[in-house]
């Protein structure tokens, strides 16, 4: 499992320049027009910058990457956790769903797919 913070930013280009130039997260990944991930290739430290989620009704505060998103989905349904966005396969290479954690934090639970 891995956890990625999703930082909401008004200007993706400006935020990317800060996180890659000032902070030193040298690699930009997943450069879509609404989201990008800046990563340090040596350590794997990273942040995801999001202007707005392109397909979900709410933005998530973080992404939890799991090995089996279908199993995680079944666990969430069995536990009665509030679903914010149903399980979907996105065109950019992830299967994901959003839940609301206690305290109101929206969590994106995702798995990369082929």
PDB file of N, CA and C in Angstrom:
ATOM      1  N   UNK A   1       0.844  -1.169   0.000  1.00  0.00           N
ATOM      2  CA  UNK A   1       0.000   0.000   0.000  1.00  0.00           C
ATOM      3  C   UNK A   1       0.893   1.238   0.000  1.00  0.00           C
ATOM      4  N   UNK A   2       0.424   2.264  -0.676  1.00  0.00           N
ATOM      5  CA  UNK A   2       1.114   3.550  -0.685  1.00  0.00           C
ATOM      6  C   UNK A   2       0.069   4.648  -0.537  1.00  0.00           C
ATOM      7  N   UNK A   3       0.455   5.750   0.094  1.00  0.00           N
ATOM      8  CA  UNK A   3      -0.452   6.873   0.294  1.00  0.00           C
ATOM      9  C   UNK A   3       0.152   8.110  -0.363  1.00  0.00           C
ATOM     10  N   UNK A   4      -0.664   8.817  -1.151  1.00  0.00           N
ATOM     11  CA  UNK A   4      -0.236  10.019  -1.850  1.00  0.00           C
ATOM     12  C   UNK A   4      -1.101  11.192  -1.427  1.00  0.00           C
ATOM     13  N   UNK A   5      -0.493  12.274  -0.928  1.00  0.00           N
ATOM     14  CA  UNK A   5      -1.297  13.465  -0.630  1.00  0.00           C
ATOM     15  C   UNK A   5      -1.731  14.138  -1.930  1.00  0.00           C
ATOM     16  N   UNK A   6      -2.987  14.560  -1.968  1.00  0.00           N
ATOM     17  CA  UNK A   6      -3.531  15.287  -3.115  1.00  0.00           C
ATOM     18  C   UNK A   6      -3.704  16.744  -2.694  1.00  0.00           C
ATOM     19  N   UNK A   7      -2.889  17.614  -3.246  1.00  0.00           N
ATOM     20  CA  UNK A   7      -2.938  19.025  -2.883  1.00  0.00           C
ATOM     21  C   UNK A   7      -3.745  19.795  -3.923  1.00  0.00           C
ATOM     22  N   UNK A   8      -4.798  20.441  -3.479  1.00  0.00           N
ATOM     23  CA  UNK A   8      -5.630  21.246  -4.398  1.00  0.00           C
ATOM     24  C   UNK A   8      -4.900  22.561  -4.672  1.00  0.00           C
ATOM     25  N   UNK A   9      -4.735  22.852  -5.949  1.00  0.00           N
ATOM     26  CA  UNK A   9      -4.035  24.065  -6.367  1.00  0.00           C
ATOM     27  C   UNK A   9      -4.838  24.775  -7.447  1.00  0.00           C
ATOM     28  N   UNK A  10      -4.803  26.115  -7.484  1.00  0.00           N
ATOM     29  CA  UNK A  10      -5.543  26.831  -8.520  1.00  0.00           C
ATOM     30  C   UNK A  10      -4.829  26.845  -9.872  1.00  0.00           C
ATOM     31  N   UNK A  11      -3.490  26.756  -9.850  1.00  0.00           N
ATOM     32  CA  UNK A  11      -2.707  26.850 -11.084  1.00  0.00           C
ATOM     33  C   UNK A  11      -1.710  25.698 -11.110  1.00  0.00           C
ATOM     34  N   UNK A  12      -1.963  24.715 -11.954  1.00  0.00           N
ATOM     35  CA  UNK A  12      -1.139  23.507 -12.009  1.00  0.00           C
ATOM     36  C   UNK A  12       0.294  23.801 -12.434  1.00  0.00           C
ATOM     37  N   UNK A  13       0.452  24.664 -13.413  1.00  0.00           N
ATOM     38  CA  UNK A  13       1.794  24.991 -13.909  1.00  0.00           C
ATOM     39  C   UNK A  13       2.625  25.692 -12.831  1.00  0.00           C
ATOM     40  N   UNK A  14       2.040  26.652 -12.147  1.00  0.00           N
ATOM     41  CA  UNK A  14       2.741  27.373 -11.088  1.00  0.00           C
ATOM     42  C   UNK A  14       3.098  26.435  -9.932  1.00  0.00           C
ATOM     43  N   UNK A  15       2.155  25.593  -9.530  1.00  0.00           N
ATOM     44  CA  UNK A  15       2.410  24.661  -8.430  1.00  0.00           C
ATOM     45  C   UNK A  15       3.477  23.637  -8.807  1.00  0.00           C
ATOM     46  N   UNK A  16       3.434  23.141 -10.039  1.00  0.00           N
ATOM     47  CA  UNK A  16       4.440  22.178 -10.500  1.00  0.00           C
ATOM     48  C   UNK A  16       5.827  22.811 -10.480  1.00  0.00           C
ATOM     49  N   UNK A  17       5.933  24.056 -10.919  1.00  0.00           N
ATOM     50  CA  UNK A  17       7.221  24.755 -10.896  1.00  0.00           C
ATOM     51  C   UNK A  17       7.763  24.875  -9.476  1.00  0.00           C
ATOM     52  N   UNK A  18       6.892  25.136  -8.514  1.00  0.00           N
ATOM     53  CA  UNK A  18       7.319  25.223  -7.118  1.00  0.00           C
ATOM     54  C   UNK A  18       7.814  23.871  -6.607  1.00  0.00           C
ATOM     55  N   UNK A  19       7.003  22.831  -6.789  1.00  0.00           N
ATOM     56  CA  UNK A  19       7.347  21.519  -6.218  1.00  0.00           C
ATOM     57  C   UNK A  19       8.542  20.876  -6.912  1.00  0.00           C
ATOM     58  N   UNK A  20       8.754  21.158  -8.200  1.00  0.00           N
ATOM     59  CA  UNK A  20       9.912  20.593  -8.883  1.00  0.00           C
ATOM     60  C   UNK A  20      11.133  21.503  -8.762  1.00  0.00           C
ATOM     61  N   UNK A  21      10.934  22.816  -8.837  1.00  0.00           N
ATOM     62  CA  UNK A  21      12.061  23.745  -8.824  1.00  0.00           C
ATOM     63  C   UNK A  21      12.539  24.123  -7.449  1.00  0.00           C
ATOM     64  N   UNK A  22      11.637  24.482  -6.562  1.00  0.00           N
ATOM     65  CA  UNK A  22      12.003  24.954  -5.225  1.00  0.00           C
ATOM     66  C   UNK A  22      12.194  23.791  -4.259  1.00  0.00           C
ATOM     67  N   UNK A  23      11.232  22.876  -4.230  1.00  0.00           N
ATOM     68  CA  UNK A  23      11.299  21.760  -3.287  1.00  0.00           C
ATOM     69  C   UNK A  23      12.244  20.668  -3.782  1.00  0.00           C
ATOM     70  N   UNK A  24      12.343  20.487  -5.099  1.00  0.00           N
ATOM     71  CA  UNK A  24      13.287  19.529  -5.643  1.00  0.00           C
ATOM     72  C   UNK A  24      12.705  18.174  -6.010  1.00  0.00           C
ATOM     73  N   UNK A  25      11.382  18.079  -6.113  1.00  0.00           N
ATOM     74  CA  UNK A  25      10.781  16.837  -6.608  1.00  0.00           C
ATOM     75  C   UNK A  25      10.934  16.862  -8.121  1.00  0.00           C
ATOM     76  N   UNK A  26      11.950  16.181  -8.608  1.00  0.00           N
ATOM     77  CA  UNK A  26      12.441  16.409  -9.954  1.00  0.00           C
ATOM     78  C   UNK A  26      11.602  15.849 -11.091  1.00  0.00           C
ATOM     79  N   UNK A  27      10.831  14.827 -10.857  1.00  0.00           N
ATOM     80  CA  UNK A  27      10.138  14.168 -11.949  1.00  0.00           C
ATOM     81  C   UNK A  27       8.653  14.499 -11.924  1.00  0.00           C
ATOM     82  N   UNK A  28       8.140  14.937 -13.066  1.00  0.00           N
ATOM     83  CA  UNK A  28       6.701  15.149 -13.176  1.00  0.00           C
ATOM     84  C   UNK A  28       6.094  13.926 -13.856  1.00  0.00           C
ATOM     85  N   UNK A  29       5.111  13.321 -13.194  1.00  0.00           N
ATOM     86  CA  UNK A  29       4.439  12.143 -13.729  1.00  0.00           C
ATOM     87  C   UNK A  29       2.956  12.440 -13.898  1.00  0.00           C
ATOM     88  N   UNK A  30       2.306  11.652 -14.714  1.00  0.00           N
ATOM     89  CA  UNK A  30       0.863  11.733 -14.837  1.00  0.00           C
ATOM     90  C   UNK A  30       0.404  13.139 -15.199  1.00  0.00           C
ATOM     91  N   UNK A  31       1.082  13.805 -16.089  1.00  0.00           N
ATOM     92  CA  UNK A  31       0.770  15.178 -16.434  1.00  0.00           C
ATOM     93  C   UNK A  31      -0.486  15.312 -17.272  1.00  0.00           C
ATOM     94  N   UNK A  32      -1.652  15.277 -16.624  1.00  0.00           N
ATOM     95  CA  UNK A  32      -2.913  15.537 -17.301  1.00  0.00           C
ATOM     96  C   UNK A  32      -3.223  17.019 -17.147  1.00  0.00           C
ATOM     97  N   UNK A  33      -4.262  17.507 -17.790  1.00  0.00           N
ATOM     98  CA  UNK A  33      -4.549  18.939 -17.702  1.00  0.00           C
ATOM     99  C   UNK A  33      -5.126  19.340 -16.349  1.00  0.00           C
ATOM    100  N   UNK A  34      -5.462  18.398 -15.470  1.00  0.00           N
ATOM    101  CA  UNK A  34      -6.058  18.720 -14.171  1.00  0.00           C
ATOM    102  C   UNK A  34      -5.307  18.115 -12.992  1.00  0.00           C
ATOM    103  N   UNK A  35      -4.353  17.228 -13.258  1.00  0.00           N
ATOM    104  CA  UNK A  35      -3.606  16.572 -12.182  1.00  0.00           C
ATOM    105  C   UNK A  35      -2.214  16.197 -12.661  1.00  0.00           C
ATOM    106  N   UNK A  36      -1.245  16.299 -11.755  1.00  0.00           N
ATOM    107  CA  UNK A  36       0.100  15.825 -12.028  1.00  0.00           C
ATOM    108  C   UNK A  36       0.719  15.365 -10.716  1.00  0.00           C
ATOM    109  N   UNK A  37       1.701  14.499 -10.812  1.00  0.00           N
ATOM    110  CA  UNK A  37       2.405  14.017  -9.627  1.00  0.00           C
ATOM    111  C   UNK A  37       3.879  14.380  -9.767  1.00  0.00           C
ATOM    112  N   UNK A  38       4.434  14.999  -8.733  1.00  0.00           N
ATOM    113  CA  UNK A  38       5.842  15.371  -8.705  1.00  0.00           C
ATOM    114  C   UNK A  38       6.550  14.435  -7.732  1.00  0.00           C
ATOM    115  N   UNK A  39       7.625  13.793  -8.187  1.00  0.00           N
ATOM    116  CA  UNK A  39       8.280  12.729  -7.425  1.00  0.00           C
ATOM    117  C   UNK A  39       9.785  12.932  -7.387  1.00  0.00           C
ATOM    118  N   UNK A  40      10.387  12.580  -6.261  1.00  0.00           N
ATOM    119  CA  UNK A  40      11.837  12.504  -6.156  1.00  0.00           C
ATOM    120  C   UNK A  40      12.232  11.094  -6.580  1.00  0.00           C
ATOM    121  N   UNK A  41      12.933  10.945  -7.711  1.00  0.00           N
ATOM    122  CA  UNK A  41      13.252   9.600  -8.203  1.00  0.00           C
ATOM    123  C   UNK A  41      14.158   8.805  -7.257  1.00  0.00           C
ATOM    124  N   UNK A  42      14.934   9.479  -6.437  1.00  0.00           N
ATOM    125  CA  UNK A  42      15.832   8.773  -5.522  1.00  0.00           C
ATOM    126  C   UNK A  42      15.102   8.181  -4.323  1.00  0.00           C
ATOM    127  N   UNK A  43      14.116   8.904  -3.800  1.00  0.00           N
ATOM    128  CA  UNK A  43      13.453   8.455  -2.574  1.00  0.00           C
ATOM    129  C   UNK A  43      12.015   7.988  -2.795  1.00  0.00           C
ATOM    130  N   UNK A  44      11.416   8.420  -3.894  1.00  0.00           N
ATOM    131  CA  UNK A  44      10.017   8.105  -4.132  1.00  0.00           C
ATOM    132  C   UNK A  44       9.064   9.076  -3.452  1.00  0.00           C
ATOM    133  N   UNK A  45       9.579  10.038  -2.676  1.00  0.00           N
ATOM    134  CA  UNK A  45       8.711  11.044  -2.042  1.00  0.00           C
ATOM    135  C   UNK A  45       7.954  11.783  -3.144  1.00  0.00           C
ATOM    136  N   UNK A  46       6.681  12.079  -2.894  1.00  0.00           N
ATOM    137  CA  UNK A  46       5.878  12.685  -3.952  1.00  0.00           C
ATOM    138  C   UNK A  46       4.668  13.414  -3.393  1.00  0.00           C
ATOM    139  N   UNK A  47       4.128  14.294  -4.230  1.00  0.00           N
ATOM    140  CA  UNK A  47       2.841  14.950  -3.996  1.00  0.00           C
ATOM    141  C   UNK A  47       2.080  14.914  -5.312  1.00  0.00           C
ATOM    142  N   UNK A  48       0.778  14.898  -5.201  1.00  0.00           N
ATOM    143  CA  UNK A  48      -0.077  14.974  -6.374  1.00  0.00           C
ATOM    144  C   UNK A  48      -0.786  16.319  -6.339  1.00  0.00           C
ATOM    145  N   UNK A  49      -0.717  17.052  -7.425  1.00  0.00           N
ATOM    146  CA  UNK A  49      -1.310  18.381  -7.525  1.00  0.00           C
ATOM    147  C   UNK A  49      -2.578  18.280  -8.359  1.00  0.00           C
ATOM    148  N   UNK A  50      -3.687  18.798  -7.828  1.00  0.00           N
ATOM    149  CA  UNK A  50      -4.985  18.642  -8.470  1.00  0.00           C
ATOM    150  C   UNK A  50      -5.698  19.993  -8.530  1.00  0.00           C
ATOM    151  N   UNK A  51      -6.138  20.379  -9.728  1.00  0.00           N
ATOM    152  CA  UNK A  51      -6.934  21.598  -9.831  1.00  0.00           C
ATOM    153  C   UNK A  51      -8.399  21.307  -9.542  1.00  0.00           C
ATOM    154  N   UNK A  52      -8.882  20.162  -9.982  1.00  0.00           N
ATOM    155  CA  UNK A  52     -10.226  19.660  -9.742  1.00  0.00           C
ATOM    156  C   UNK A  52     -10.243  18.235 -10.270  1.00  0.00           C
ATOM    157  N   UNK A  53     -11.002  17.376  -9.650  1.00  0.00           N
ATOM    158  CA  UNK A  53     -11.069  16.006 -10.150  1.00  0.00           C
ATOM    159  C   UNK A  53     -11.953  15.985 -11.386  1.00  0.00           C
ATOM    160  N   UNK A  54     -11.461  15.394 -12.446  1.00  0.00           N
ATOM    161  CA  UNK A  54     -12.173  15.423 -13.726  1.00  0.00           C
ATOM    162  C   UNK A  54     -13.412  14.540 -13.767  1.00  0.00           C
ATOM    163  N   UNK A  55     -13.495  13.509 -12.910  1.00  0.00           N
ATOM    164  CA  UNK A  55     -14.627  12.591 -13.021  1.00  0.00           C
ATOM    165  C   UNK A  55     -15.393  12.366 -11.720  1.00  0.00           C
ATOM    166  N   UNK A  56     -14.877  12.818 -10.599  1.00  0.00           N
ATOM    167  CA  UNK A  56     -15.540  12.584  -9.316  1.00  0.00           C
ATOM    168  C   UNK A  56     -16.298  13.832  -8.860  1.00  0.00           C
ATOM    169  N   UNK A  57     -17.337  13.650  -8.046  1.00  0.00           N
ATOM    170  CA  UNK A  57     -18.119  14.797  -7.601  1.00  0.00           C
ATOM    171  C   UNK A  57     -17.425  15.662  -6.559  1.00  0.00           C
ATOM    172  N   UNK A  58     -16.389  15.111  -5.897  1.00  0.00           N
ATOM    173  CA  UNK A  58     -15.627  15.854  -4.898  1.00  0.00           C
ATOM    174  C   UNK A  58     -14.149  15.558  -5.095  1.00  0.00           C
ATOM    175  N   UNK A  59     -13.294  16.464  -4.664  1.00  0.00           N
ATOM    176  CA  UNK A  59     -11.859  16.215  -4.683  1.00  0.00           C
ATOM    177  C   UNK A  59     -11.481  15.399  -3.465  1.00  0.00           C
ATOM    178  N   UNK A  60     -10.474  14.548  -3.620  1.00  0.00           N
ATOM    179  CA  UNK A  60      -9.991  13.749  -2.497  1.00  0.00           C
ATOM    180  C   UNK A  60      -8.781  14.411  -1.864  1.00  0.00           C
ATOM    181  N   UNK A  61      -8.603  14.182  -0.569  1.00  0.00           N
ATOM    182  CA  UNK A  61      -7.463  14.737   0.157  1.00  0.00           C
ATOM    183  C   UNK A  61      -6.222  13.880  -0.031  1.00  0.00           C
ATOM    184  N   UNK A  62      -6.429  12.594  -0.285  1.00  0.00           N
ATOM    185  CA  UNK A  62      -5.298  11.691  -0.490  1.00  0.00           C
ATOM    186  C   UNK A  62      -5.746  10.491  -1.282  1.00  0.00           C
ATOM    187  N   UNK A  63      -4.765   9.807  -1.867  1.00  0.00           N
ATOM    188  CA  UNK A  63      -5.010   8.583  -2.612  1.00  0.00           C
ATOM    189  C   UNK A  63      -4.309   7.443  -1.892  1.00  0.00           C
ATOM    190  N   UNK A  64      -5.039   6.369  -1.661  1.00  0.00           N
ATOM    191  CA  UNK A  64      -4.468   5.156  -1.088  1.00  0.00           C
ATOM    192  C   UNK A  64      -4.410   4.144  -2.224  1.00  0.00           C
ATOM    193  N   UNK A  65      -3.193   3.730  -2.563  1.00  0.00           N
ATOM    194  CA  UNK A  65      -3.011   2.754  -3.640  1.00  0.00           C
ATOM    195  C   UNK A  65      -3.011   1.359  -3.023  1.00  0.00           C
ATOM    196  N   UNK A  66      -3.880   0.503  -3.550  1.00  0.00           N
ATOM    197  CA  UNK A  66      -4.022  -0.851  -3.023  1.00  0.00           C
ATOM    198  C   UNK A  66      -3.695  -1.868  -4.106  1.00  0.00           C
ATOM    199  N   UNK A  67      -3.428  -3.111  -3.683  1.00  0.00           N
ATOM    200  CA  UNK A  67      -3.128  -4.182  -4.627  1.00  0.00           C
ATOM    201  C   UNK A  67      -4.383  -4.777  -5.257  1.00  0.00           C
ATOM    202  N   UNK A  68      -5.526  -4.694  -4.542  1.00  0.00           N
ATOM    203  CA  UNK A  68      -6.763  -5.284  -5.046  1.00  0.00           C
ATOM    204  C   UNK A  68      -7.923  -4.347  -4.739  1.00  0.00           C
ATOM    205  N   UNK A  69      -8.223  -3.470  -5.663  1.00  0.00           N
ATOM    206  CA  UNK A  69      -9.271  -2.475  -5.449  1.00  0.00           C
ATOM    207  C   UNK A  69     -10.653  -3.115  -5.358  1.00  0.00           C
ATOM    208  N   UNK A  70     -10.854  -4.235  -6.040  1.00  0.00           N
ATOM    209  CA  UNK A  70     -12.152  -4.906  -5.952  1.00  0.00           C
ATOM    210  C   UNK A  70     -12.384  -5.459  -4.548  1.00  0.00           C
ATOM    211  N   UNK A  71     -11.350  -6.008  -3.931  1.00  0.00           N
ATOM    212  CA  UNK A  71     -11.461  -6.493  -2.550  1.00  0.00           C
ATOM    213  C   UNK A  71     -11.701  -5.322  -1.596  1.00  0.00           C
ATOM    214  N   UNK A  72     -10.995  -4.207  -1.822  1.00  0.00           N
ATOM    215  CA  UNK A  72     -11.195  -3.015  -0.985  1.00  0.00           C
ATOM    216  C   UNK A  72     -12.622  -2.504  -1.128  1.00  0.00           C
ATOM    217  N   UNK A  73     -13.154  -2.512  -2.345  1.00  0.00           N
ATOM    218  CA  UNK A  73     -14.529  -2.084  -2.606  1.00  0.00           C
ATOM    219  C   UNK A  73     -15.512  -2.956  -1.819  1.00  0.00           C
ATOM    220  N   UNK A  74     -15.306  -4.270  -1.860  1.00  0.00           N
ATOM    221  CA  UNK A  74     -16.180  -5.190  -1.128  1.00  0.00           C
ATOM    222  C   UNK A  74     -16.121  -4.920   0.376  1.00  0.00           C
ATOM    223  N   UNK A  75     -14.928  -4.649   0.894  1.00  0.00           N
ATOM    224  CA  UNK A  75     -14.770  -4.350   2.322  1.00  0.00           C
ATOM    225  C   UNK A  75     -15.513  -3.067   2.703  1.00  0.00           C
ATOM    226  N   UNK A  76     -15.407  -2.053   1.868  1.00  0.00           N
ATOM    227  CA  UNK A  76     -16.082  -0.778   2.123  1.00  0.00           C
ATOM    228  C   UNK A  76     -17.600  -0.971   2.142  1.00  0.00           C
ATOM    229  N   UNK A  77     -18.116  -1.707   1.175  1.00  0.00           N
ATOM    230  CA  UNK A  77     -19.559  -1.945   1.119  1.00  0.00           C
ATOM    231  C   UNK A  77     -20.024  -2.738   2.339  1.00  0.00           C
ATOM    232  N   UNK A  78     -19.260  -3.758   2.722  1.00  0.00           N
ATOM    233  CA  UNK A  78     -19.629  -4.579   3.878  1.00  0.00           C
ATOM    234  C   UNK A  78     -19.592  -3.775   5.174  1.00  0.00           C
ATOM    235  N   UNK A  79     -18.668  -2.807   5.255  1.00  0.00           N
ATOM    236  CA  UNK A  79     -18.521  -1.994   6.471  1.00  0.00           C
ATOM    237  C   UNK A  79     -19.527  -0.846   6.533  1.00  0.00           C
ATOM    238  N   UNK A  80     -20.214  -0.584   5.434  1.00  0.00           N
ATOM    239  CA  UNK A  80     -21.184   0.504   5.424  1.00  0.00           C
ATOM    240  C   UNK A  80     -20.560   1.886   5.394  1.00  0.00           C
ATOM    241  N   UNK A  81     -19.341   1.989   4.893  1.00  0.00           N
ATOM    242  CA  UNK A  81     -18.657   3.276   4.777  1.00  0.00           C
ATOM    243  C   UNK A  81     -19.339   4.104   3.690  1.00  0.00           C
ATOM    244  N   UNK A  82     -19.432   5.423   3.894  1.00  0.00           N
ATOM    245  CA  UNK A  82     -20.048   6.304   2.901  1.00  0.00           C
ATOM    246  C   UNK A  82     -19.223   6.340   1.622  1.00  0.00           C
ATOM    247  N   UNK A  83     -19.841   6.000   0.519  1.00  0.00           N
ATOM    248  CA  UNK A  83     -19.198   6.057  -0.798  1.00  0.00           C
ATOM    249  C   UNK A  83     -19.493   7.420  -1.406  1.00  0.00           C
ATOM    250  N   UNK A  84     -18.449   8.127  -1.816  1.00  0.00           N
ATOM    251  CA  UNK A  84     -18.578   9.439  -2.441  1.00  0.00           C
ATOM    252  C   UNK A  84     -18.593   9.302  -3.964  1.00  0.00           C
ATOM    253  N   UNK A  85     -17.834   8.319  -4.480  1.00  0.00           N
ATOM    254  CA  UNK A  85     -17.713   8.089  -5.919  1.00  0.00           C
ATOM    255  C   UNK A  85     -17.596   6.580  -6.111  1.00  0.00           C
ATOM    256  N   UNK A  86     -18.429   5.969  -6.952  1.00  0.00           N
ATOM    257  CA  UNK A  86     -18.429   4.508  -7.080  1.00  0.00           C
ATOM    258  C   UNK A  86     -17.180   3.976  -7.770  1.00  0.00           C
ATOM    259  N   UNK A  87     -16.987   2.682  -7.682  1.00  0.00           N
ATOM    260  CA  UNK A  87     -15.859   2.017  -8.333  1.00  0.00           C
ATOM    261  C   UNK A  87     -15.981   2.160  -9.844  1.00  0.00           C
ATOM    262  N   UNK A  88     -14.944   2.744 -10.456  1.00  0.00           N
ATOM    263  CA  UNK A  88     -14.913   2.952 -11.905  1.00  0.00           C
ATOM    264  C   UNK A  88     -13.512   2.675 -12.420  1.00  0.00           C
ATOM    265  N   UNK A  89     -13.418   2.370 -13.711  1.00  0.00           N
ATOM    266  CA  UNK A  89     -12.132   2.245 -14.394  1.00  0.00           C
ATOM    267  C   UNK A  89     -11.949   3.509 -15.215  1.00  0.00           C
ATOM    268  N   UNK A  90     -10.910   4.270 -14.888  1.00  0.00           N
ATOM    269  CA  UNK A  90     -10.656   5.551 -15.546  1.00  0.00           C
ATOM    270  C   UNK A  90      -9.800   5.362 -16.796  1.00  0.00           C
ATOM    271  N   UNK A  91      -9.944   6.264 -17.750  1.00  0.00           N
ATOM    272  CA  UNK A  91      -9.211   6.177 -19.012  1.00  0.00           C
ATOM    273  C   UNK A  91      -7.713   6.369 -18.847  1.00  0.00           C
ATOM    274  N   UNK A  92      -7.265   6.980 -17.752  1.00  0.00           N
ATOM    275  CA  UNK A  92      -5.840   7.249 -17.575  1.00  0.00           C
ATOM    276  C   UNK A  92      -5.115   6.134 -16.821  1.00  0.00           C
ATOM    277  N   UNK A  93      -5.750   5.003 -16.601  1.00  0.00           N
ATOM    278  CA  UNK A  93      -5.030   3.843 -16.107  1.00  0.00           C
ATOM    279  C   UNK A  93      -5.232   3.468 -14.662  1.00  0.00           C
ATOM    280  N   UNK A  94      -6.324   3.867 -14.029  1.00  0.00           N
ATOM    281  CA  UNK A  94      -6.593   3.429 -12.655  1.00  0.00           C
ATOM    282  C   UNK A  94      -8.039   2.960 -12.519  1.00  0.00           C
ATOM    283  N   UNK A  95      -8.238   2.029 -11.589  1.00  0.00           N
ATOM    284  CA  UNK A  95      -9.580   1.677 -11.102  1.00  0.00           C
ATOM    285  C   UNK A  95      -9.650   2.274  -9.730  1.00  0.00           C
ATOM    286  N   UNK A  96     -10.738   3.003  -9.423  1.00  0.00           N
ATOM    287  CA  UNK A  96     -10.779   3.718  -8.159  1.00  0.00           C
ATOM    288  C   UNK A  96     -12.197   3.972  -7.693  1.00  0.00           C
ATOM    289  N   UNK A  97     -12.287   4.313  -6.405  1.00  0.00           N
ATOM    290  CA  UNK A  97     -13.527   4.793  -5.809  1.00  0.00           C
ATOM    291  C   UNK A  97     -13.149   5.726  -4.674  1.00  0.00           C
ATOM    292  N   UNK A  98     -14.106   6.566  -4.260  1.00  0.00           N
ATOM    293  CA  UNK A  98     -13.875   7.512  -3.175  1.00  0.00           C
ATOM    294  C   UNK A  98     -14.793   7.165  -2.010  1.00  0.00           C
ATOM    295  N   UNK A  99     -14.268   7.294  -0.802  1.00  0.00           N
ATOM    296  CA  UNK A  99     -15.064   7.136   0.414  1.00  0.00           C
ATOM    297  C   UNK A  99     -14.849   8.352   1.303  1.00  0.00           C
ATOM    298  N   UNK A 100     -15.774   8.537   2.247  1.00  0.00           N
ATOM    299  CA  UNK A 100     -15.612   9.596   3.227  1.00  0.00           C
ATOM    300  C   UNK A 100     -15.191   8.939   4.542  1.00  0.00           C
ATOM    301  N   UNK A 101     -14.007   9.293   5.023  1.00  0.00           N
ATOM    302  CA  UNK A 101     -13.492   8.767   6.283  1.00  0.00           C
ATOM    303  C   UNK A 101     -14.119   9.534   7.450  1.00  0.00           C
ATOM    304  N   UNK A 102     -14.052   8.976   8.659  1.00  0.00           N
ATOM    305  CA  UNK A 102     -14.536   9.734   9.821  1.00  0.00           C
ATOM    306  C   UNK A 102     -13.860  11.100   9.866  1.00  0.00           C
ATOM    307  N   UNK A 103     -14.622  12.119  10.178  1.00  0.00           N
ATOM    308  CA  UNK A 103     -14.102  13.481  10.171  1.00  0.00           C
ATOM    309  C   UNK A 103     -14.334  14.191   8.851  1.00  0.00           C
ATOM    310  N   UNK A 104     -14.804  13.456   7.842  1.00  0.00           N
ATOM    311  CA  UNK A 104     -15.168  14.084   6.582  1.00  0.00           C
ATOM    312  C   UNK A 104     -14.136  14.052   5.479  1.00  0.00           C
ATOM    313  N   UNK A 105     -12.952  13.518   5.722  1.00  0.00           N
ATOM    314  CA  UNK A 105     -11.901  13.492   4.701  1.00  0.00           C
ATOM    315  C   UNK A 105     -12.305  12.534   3.580  1.00  0.00           C
ATOM    316  N   UNK A 106     -12.209  13.012   2.336  1.00  0.00           N
ATOM    317  CA  UNK A 106     -12.512  12.185   1.174  1.00  0.00           C
ATOM    318  C   UNK A 106     -11.230  11.477   0.736  1.00  0.00           C
ATOM    319  N   UNK A 107     -11.323  10.145   0.624  1.00  0.00           N
ATOM    320  CA  UNK A 107     -10.169   9.304   0.298  1.00  0.00           C
ATOM    321  C   UNK A 107     -10.423   8.595  -1.027  1.00  0.00           C
ATOM    322  N   UNK A 108      -9.463   8.706  -1.940  1.00  0.00           N
ATOM    323  CA  UNK A 108      -9.467   8.007  -3.225  1.00  0.00           C
ATOM    324  C   UNK A 108      -8.745   6.688  -3.010  1.00  0.00           C
ATOM    325  N   UNK A 109      -9.417   5.568  -3.230  1.00  0.00           N
ATOM    326  CA  UNK A 109      -8.789   4.250  -3.108  1.00  0.00           C
ATOM    327  C   UNK A 109      -8.624   3.725  -4.526  1.00  0.00           C
ATOM    328  N   UNK A 110      -7.384   3.439  -4.922  1.00  0.00           N
ATOM    329  CA  UNK A 110      -7.094   3.193  -6.337  1.00  0.00           C
ATOM    330  C   UNK A 110      -6.105   2.063  -6.548  1.00  0.00           C
ATOM    331  N   UNK A 111      -6.193   1.488  -7.744  1.00  0.00           N
ATOM    332  CA  UNK A 111      -5.251   0.472  -8.209  1.00  0.00           C
ATOM    333  C   UNK A 111      -4.968   0.754  -9.675  1.00  0.00           C
ATOM    334  N   UNK A 112      -3.706   0.708 -10.067  1.00  0.00           N
ATOM    335  CA  UNK A 112      -3.364   0.853 -11.491  1.00  0.00           C
ATOM    336  C   UNK A 112      -3.831  -0.385 -12.234  1.00  0.00           C
ATOM    337  N   UNK A 113      -4.290  -0.204 -13.463  1.00  0.00           N
ATOM    338  CA  UNK A 113      -4.701  -1.343 -14.279  1.00  0.00           C
ATOM    339  C   UNK A 113      -4.008  -1.268 -15.624  1.00  0.00           C
ATOM    340  N   UNK A 114      -4.017  -2.385 -16.319  1.00  0.00           N
ATOM    341  CA  UNK A 114      -3.316  -2.452 -17.618  1.00  0.00           C
ATOM    342  C   UNK A 114      -4.104  -1.773 -18.703  1.00  0.00           C
TER     343      UNK A 114
END
